[in-house]
Amino acid sequence: MGKRTAKTVKEAVSYIEEHLDGKLTLPAVAEGIHYSKYHLHRMFRETTGMTMHDYILRRQMTEAAKLLVFSRRPVIEIGYMCGYESQQAFTAAFTAMYKIPPAEYRRRQTFYPLQLRFWIREETGIGRIEKSDVRLAEMDDIPEWMELVRLVIDGYPYLDETDYIRKLKRAICQKRALILEKKKETLGVLCFSRKTGEIEFLGVHPQYRNVGIQRLFLEVLLETYLPEQKISITTYRRKDRADTGYRRELLELGFAERELLVEYGYPVQRFVYPPDMKEDTAHANTTGKETTF
């Protein structure tokens, strides 16, 4: 990915952010920045790890959720602002992403984002990524770590930053937090449990989801921190509209599907690696799990 590609996608993101209160489509964005829609579609996905359609949908649903909690605007008006022509269509789209209808979301008065703005780096050259680039995180890494967390929030519904930072500090003290840096840029972060072998958080910079960082983290875990131990992780269930590719990435890494769970009230599924190793079945009936890192 070159500087020109990154610059074009950055312009597209800026256009989208300036027009969230209306109907947005790939052709409209392409016309707005004077670029081919066919090339823009490919470039956007390669750069951010998701399609432009998914980014727009998630950003507009996030803004809608914010209005539901922090304003008194009618649901139908919020739907119109997101480009939906009826309250029924808006309710269906919102429910598919947030798992509850807009009226119920408003009643609960708890806002959390599905997608925050992508900040695209124009300087994209990072060179060869190696295992030696992975190290234990330190307290000074927390600001950069949290910047990355906000970029990958699409993979972690119900993320509470205050609670997350508290648990992150504990994981750093217990040497269970790994960070991958290259040229002073945080490209990936991971928290894990030594006791259960669970990956409690894995985030990879959207611009580098396709360069093998996930596999490198997995290899480091197996070789250095969790040798001969089964590794597990949870992510979206099959056909969840909110998934931007996390299930596919785990399957490509060799993880195998296991039981369905509920975390923080959200339906998820557990995956394990390697799939042929015997495992403790104590996880099988886990529900309402709280992340402990």
Coordinates of C-alpha atoms in Angstrom, one line a residue:
M1 CA 0.0 0.0 0.0
G2 CA 1.6 3.3 -1.1
K3 CA 1.3 6.8 0.1
R4 CA -1.1 7.7 -2.8
T5 CA -3.5 4.9 -1.8
A6 CA -3.4 6.0 1.8
K7 CA -3.9 9.6 0.9
T8 CA -7.0 8.7 -1.2
V9 CA -8.5 6.6 1.5
K10 CA -7.8 9.4 4.0
E11 CA -9.8 11.8 1.8
A12 CA -12.6 9.3 1.5
V13 CA -12.8 8.9 5.3
S14 CA -12.8 12.7 5.7
Y15 CA -15.7 13.0 3.2
I16 CA -17.7 10.3 5.0
E17 CA -17.2 11.9 8.4
E18 CA -18.4 15.3 7.0
H19 CA -21.6 13.7 5.5
L20 CA -22.7 11.2 8.2
D21 CA -26.0 13.0 8.5
G22 CA -27.4 11.8 5.2
K23 CA -27.5 8.9 2.7
L24 CA -24.0 7.8 1.9
T25 CA -23.0 5.4 -0.8
L26 CA -19.7 4.3 -2.5
P27 CA -20.7 6.2 -5.8
A28 CA -21.5 9.3 -3.8
V29 CA -18.2 9.3 -1.9
A30 CA -16.2 8.5 -5.1
E31 CA -17.9 11.4 -6.8
G32 CA -17.3 13.6 -3.8
I33 CA -13.5 13.1 -3.9
H34 CA -13.4 12.8 -7.7
Y35 CA -12.1 9.2 -7.9
S36 CA -13.2 5.9 -9.6
K37 CA -15.6 4.0 -7.4
Y38 CA -14.2 0.7 -8.5
H39 CA -10.6 1.6 -7.5
L40 CA -11.8 3.3 -4.3
H41 CA -13.8 0.2 -3.2
R42 CA -10.7 -2.0 -3.5
M43 CA -8.3 0.6 -2.0
F44 CA -10.6 1.2 1.0
R45 CA -10.9 -2.4 1.9
E46 CA -7.2 -3.1 1.5
T47 CA -6.3 -0.1 3.6
T48 CA -8.9 -0.4 6.5
G49 CA -9.7 -4.1 6.5
M50 CA -13.4 -3.5 5.9
T51 CA -15.6 -2.4 3.0
M52 CA -16.7 1.2 2.7
H53 CA -20.3 0.1 3.1
D54 CA -19.5 -1.5 6.4
Y55 CA -17.6 1.5 7.6
I56 CA -20.4 3.9 6.7
L57 CA -23.0 1.6 8.3
R58 CA -21.0 1.3 11.5
R59 CA -20.2 5.0 11.8
Q60 CA -23.8 6.0 11.2
M61 CA -25.1 3.5 13.6
T62 CA -22.6 4.8 16.2
E63 CA -23.8 8.4 15.7
A64 CA -27.4 7.2 15.9
A65 CA -26.7 5.4 19.2
K66 CA -25.1 8.6 20.5
L67 CA -28.2 10.6 19.6
L68 CA -30.5 8.0 21.2
V69 CA -28.7 8.4 24.5
F70 CA -27.8 12.0 24.5
S71 CA -30.7 13.7 22.7
R72 CA -34.4 13.7 22.7
R73 CA -34.8 13.5 18.9
P74 CA -37.5 11.0 17.8
V75 CA -36.3 7.7 16.5
I76 CA -37.7 8.3 13.1
E77 CA -35.8 11.6 12.8
I78 CA -32.5 9.9 13.8
G79 CA -33.2 7.2 11.2
Y80 CA -33.7 9.9 8.5
M81 CA -30.4 11.5 9.5
C82 CA -28.7 8.1 8.8
G83 CA -30.2 7.9 5.4
Y84 CA -33.1 5.5 6.1
E85 CA -36.5 6.3 4.5
S86 CA -38.6 4.6 7.3
Q87 CA -38.4 3.9 11.0
Q88 CA -38.9 0.2 10.2
A89 CA -35.8 0.1 8.0
F90 CA -33.7 2.0 10.5
T91 CA -34.9 -0.2 13.4
A92 CA -34.0 -3.3 11.5
A93 CA -30.5 -2.0 10.6
F94 CA -29.9 -0.8 14.2
T95 CA -31.0 -4.0 15.8
A96 CA -28.8 -6.1 13.5
M97 CA -25.8 -4.2 14.7
Y98 CA -26.6 -3.4 18.3
K99 CA -28.7 -6.5 19.0
I100 CA -31.5 -4.5 20.6
P101 CA -34.1 -2.0 19.0
P102 CA -33.4 1.7 19.1
A103 CA -36.2 2.3 21.7
E104 CA -34.7 -0.3 24.1
Y105 CA -31.2 1.1 23.5
R106 CA -32.5 4.6 24.5
R107 CA -34.2 3.2 27.6
R108 CA -30.9 1.7 28.8
Q109 CA -29.0 5.0 28.5
T110 CA -25.7 3.3 28.0
F111 CA -23.8 4.5 24.9
Y112 CA -20.9 2.5 23.3
P113 CA -19.5 3.0 19.8
L114 CA -19.5 0.3 17.1
Q115 CA -17.0 2.3 15.0
L116 CA -14.9 5.3 15.7
R117 CA -13.3 7.4 12.9
F118 CA -10.4 5.8 11.1
W119 CA -7.2 7.9 11.2
I120 CA -5.2 6.8 8.2
R121 CA -1.4 7.0 8.1
E122 CA 0.1 8.2 4.9
E123 CA 3.6 7.0 5.8
T124 CA 2.9 3.3 5.4
G125 CA 6.3 1.7 5.0
I126 CA 7.1 -0.5 8.0
G127 CA 9.6 -3.0 6.6
R128 CA 9.8 -6.6 7.6
I129 CA 7.9 -7.6 10.8
E130 CA 9.6 -10.2 13.0
K131 CA 9.0 -11.9 16.3
S132 CA 11.7 -9.7 17.9
D133 CA 9.4 -6.7 17.3
V134 CA 7.0 -8.2 19.9
R135 CA 7.8 -7.2 23.5
L136 CA 6.1 -7.0 26.9
A137 CA 4.1 -3.8 27.3
E138 CA 5.0 -1.2 29.8
M139 CA 2.9 1.5 31.6
D140 CA 4.4 4.2 29.2
D141 CA 2.8 2.3 26.3
I142 CA -0.8 2.8 27.5
P143 CA -1.6 6.0 25.5
E144 CA -0.4 4.5 22.2
W145 CA -2.1 1.2 23.1
M146 CA -5.4 2.9 23.7
E147 CA -5.2 4.8 20.4
L148 CA -5.0 1.4 18.7
V149 CA -7.9 0.0 20.8
R150 CA -10.1 2.9 19.5
L151 CA -9.1 2.0 15.9
V152 CA -10.2 -1.6 16.3
I153 CA -13.3 -1.0 18.5
D154 CA -15.3 -2.7 15.7
G155 CA -14.2 -6.0 17.1
Y156 CA -15.1 -5.4 20.7
P157 CA -18.7 -4.4 21.5
Y158 CA -19.5 -2.9 24.9
L159 CA -15.9 -1.7 25.5
D160 CA -15.7 0.5 28.6
E161 CA -12.4 2.4 28.4
T162 CA -12.1 3.1 32.1
D163 CA -12.6 -0.5 33.1
Y164 CA -10.3 -1.6 30.2
I165 CA -7.4 0.6 31.3
R166 CA -7.7 -0.7 34.9
K167 CA -7.4 -4.3 33.6
L168 CA -4.7 -3.4 31.2
K169 CA -2.5 -2.0 34.0
R170 CA -3.0 -5.2 35.9
A171 CA -2.0 -7.3 32.8
I172 CA 1.1 -5.1 32.3
C173 CA 2.2 -5.6 35.9
Q174 CA 1.6 -9.4 35.5
K175 CA 3.5 -9.5 32.2
R176 CA 0.5 -10.7 30.3
A177 CA 0.4 -7.8 27.8
L178 CA 2.3 -7.8 24.5
I179 CA 2.8 -5.0 22.1
L180 CA 4.3 -4.9 18.6
E181 CA 5.9 -1.7 17.5
K182 CA 7.7 -0.8 14.2
K183 CA 9.2 2.6 13.5
K184 CA 7.6 4.0 16.7
E185 CA 4.2 2.9 15.4
T186 CA 2.0 0.5 17.5
L187 CA 0.8 -2.1 15.0
G188 CA -0.6 -4.7 17.3
V189 CA -1.5 -5.4 21.0
L190 CA -2.5 -8.6 22.8
C191 CA -3.5 -9.5 26.4
F192 CA -3.6 -13.2 27.5
S193 CA -4.3 -15.4 30.5
R194 CA -1.5 -17.7 31.6
K195 CA -4.0 -19.7 33.6
T196 CA -6.6 -20.4 30.9
G197 CA -4.6 -19.8 27.7
E198 CA -7.2 -17.3 26.6
I199 CA -6.4 -14.4 24.4
E200 CA -8.4 -11.7 26.2
F201 CA -7.7 -8.9 23.7
L202 CA -6.1 -8.9 20.3
G203 CA -6.0 -5.7 18.2
V204 CA -4.2 -5.1 14.9
H205 CA -4.0 -1.7 13.2
P206 CA -6.6 -1.7 10.4
Q207 CA -4.0 -0.8 7.8
Y208 CA -1.9 -3.9 8.7
R209 CA -4.5 -6.6 9.2
N210 CA -3.3 -8.4 6.1
V211 CA 0.5 -8.6 6.8
G212 CA 0.6 -11.5 9.2
I213 CA 0.6 -9.8 12.6
Q214 CA -2.0 -12.1 14.0
R215 CA 0.0 -15.2 13.1
L216 CA 3.1 -13.7 14.5
F217 CA 1.4 -13.0 17.8
L218 CA 0.1 -16.6 17.9
E219 CA 3.6 -18.0 17.2
V220 CA 5.1 -15.9 20.0
L221 CA 2.4 -17.1 22.4
L222 CA 3.0 -20.7 21.6
E223 CA 6.8 -20.5 21.7
T224 CA 7.4 -18.2 24.6
Y225 CA 4.4 -17.6 26.9
L226 CA 2.0 -20.5 26.5
P227 CA 4.0 -23.5 25.2
E228 CA 2.0 -26.7 24.8
Q229 CA -1.2 -25.0 25.9
K230 CA -4.4 -24.7 24.1
I231 CA -5.2 -21.1 23.2
S232 CA -8.7 -19.8 23.0
I233 CA -10.4 -16.5 21.9
T234 CA -14.0 -15.4 21.4
T235 CA -15.4 -13.4 18.5
Y236 CA -18.6 -12.8 16.7
R237 CA -21.0 -15.7 15.9
R238 CA -21.6 -16.8 12.4
K239 CA -23.7 -14.4 10.2
D240 CA -23.5 -11.6 12.8
R241 CA -24.0 -8.5 10.7
A242 CA -21.5 -6.6 13.0
D243 CA -18.5 -8.8 12.1
T244 CA -16.0 -7.1 9.8
G245 CA -13.9 -10.3 9.2
Y246 CA -12.7 -11.4 12.6
R247 CA -14.2 -14.9 12.3
R248 CA -12.6 -15.4 8.9
E249 CA -9.2 -14.3 10.2
L250 CA -9.3 -16.9 13.1
L251 CA -10.3 -19.7 10.7
E252 CA -7.5 -18.8 8.4
L253 CA -5.1 -19.0 11.4
G254 CA -6.2 -22.5 12.0
F255 CA -8.6 -21.9 15.0
A256 CA -11.6 -24.2 15.3
E257 CA -15.1 -23.3 16.3
R258 CA -16.3 -24.3 19.7
E259 CA -19.3 -23.4 21.9
L260 CA -21.6 -20.4 21.7
L261 CA -21.3 -18.0 24.7
V262 CA -22.7 -14.7 25.9
E263 CA -20.2 -12.0 27.0
Y264 CA -21.5 -8.7 28.5
G265 CA -24.9 -9.7 27.1
Y266 CA -23.5 -10.0 23.6
P267 CA -23.7 -13.3 21.7
V268 CA -20.3 -14.7 20.7
Q269 CA -18.5 -17.9 19.9
R270 CA -15.3 -19.4 21.4
F271 CA -12.5 -20.6 19.1
V272 CA -9.5 -22.8 20.0
Y273 CA -6.0 -23.5 18.7
P274 CA -4.7 -26.0 18.0
P275 CA -8.0 -27.7 17.3
D276 CA -6.9 -31.3 17.9
M277 CA -5.5 -30.8 21.4
K278 CA -7.5 -32.2 24.4
E279 CA -9.1 -29.4 26.3
D280 CA -10.8 -28.8 29.6
T281 CA -14.5 -28.7 29.0
A282 CA -15.2 -26.3 31.9
H283 CA -15.8 -23.5 29.4
A284 CA -18.7 -25.2 27.8
N285 CA -21.5 -23.6 29.9
T286 CA -19.9 -20.2 30.4
T287 CA -22.3 -17.3 30.0
G288 CA -22.2 -13.6 31.0
K289 CA -18.4 -13.8 31.1
E290 CA -16.4 -10.8 32.2
T291 CA -13.0 -10.1 30.8
T292 CA -10.4 -10.4 33.6
F293 CA -7.2 -9.1 32.0

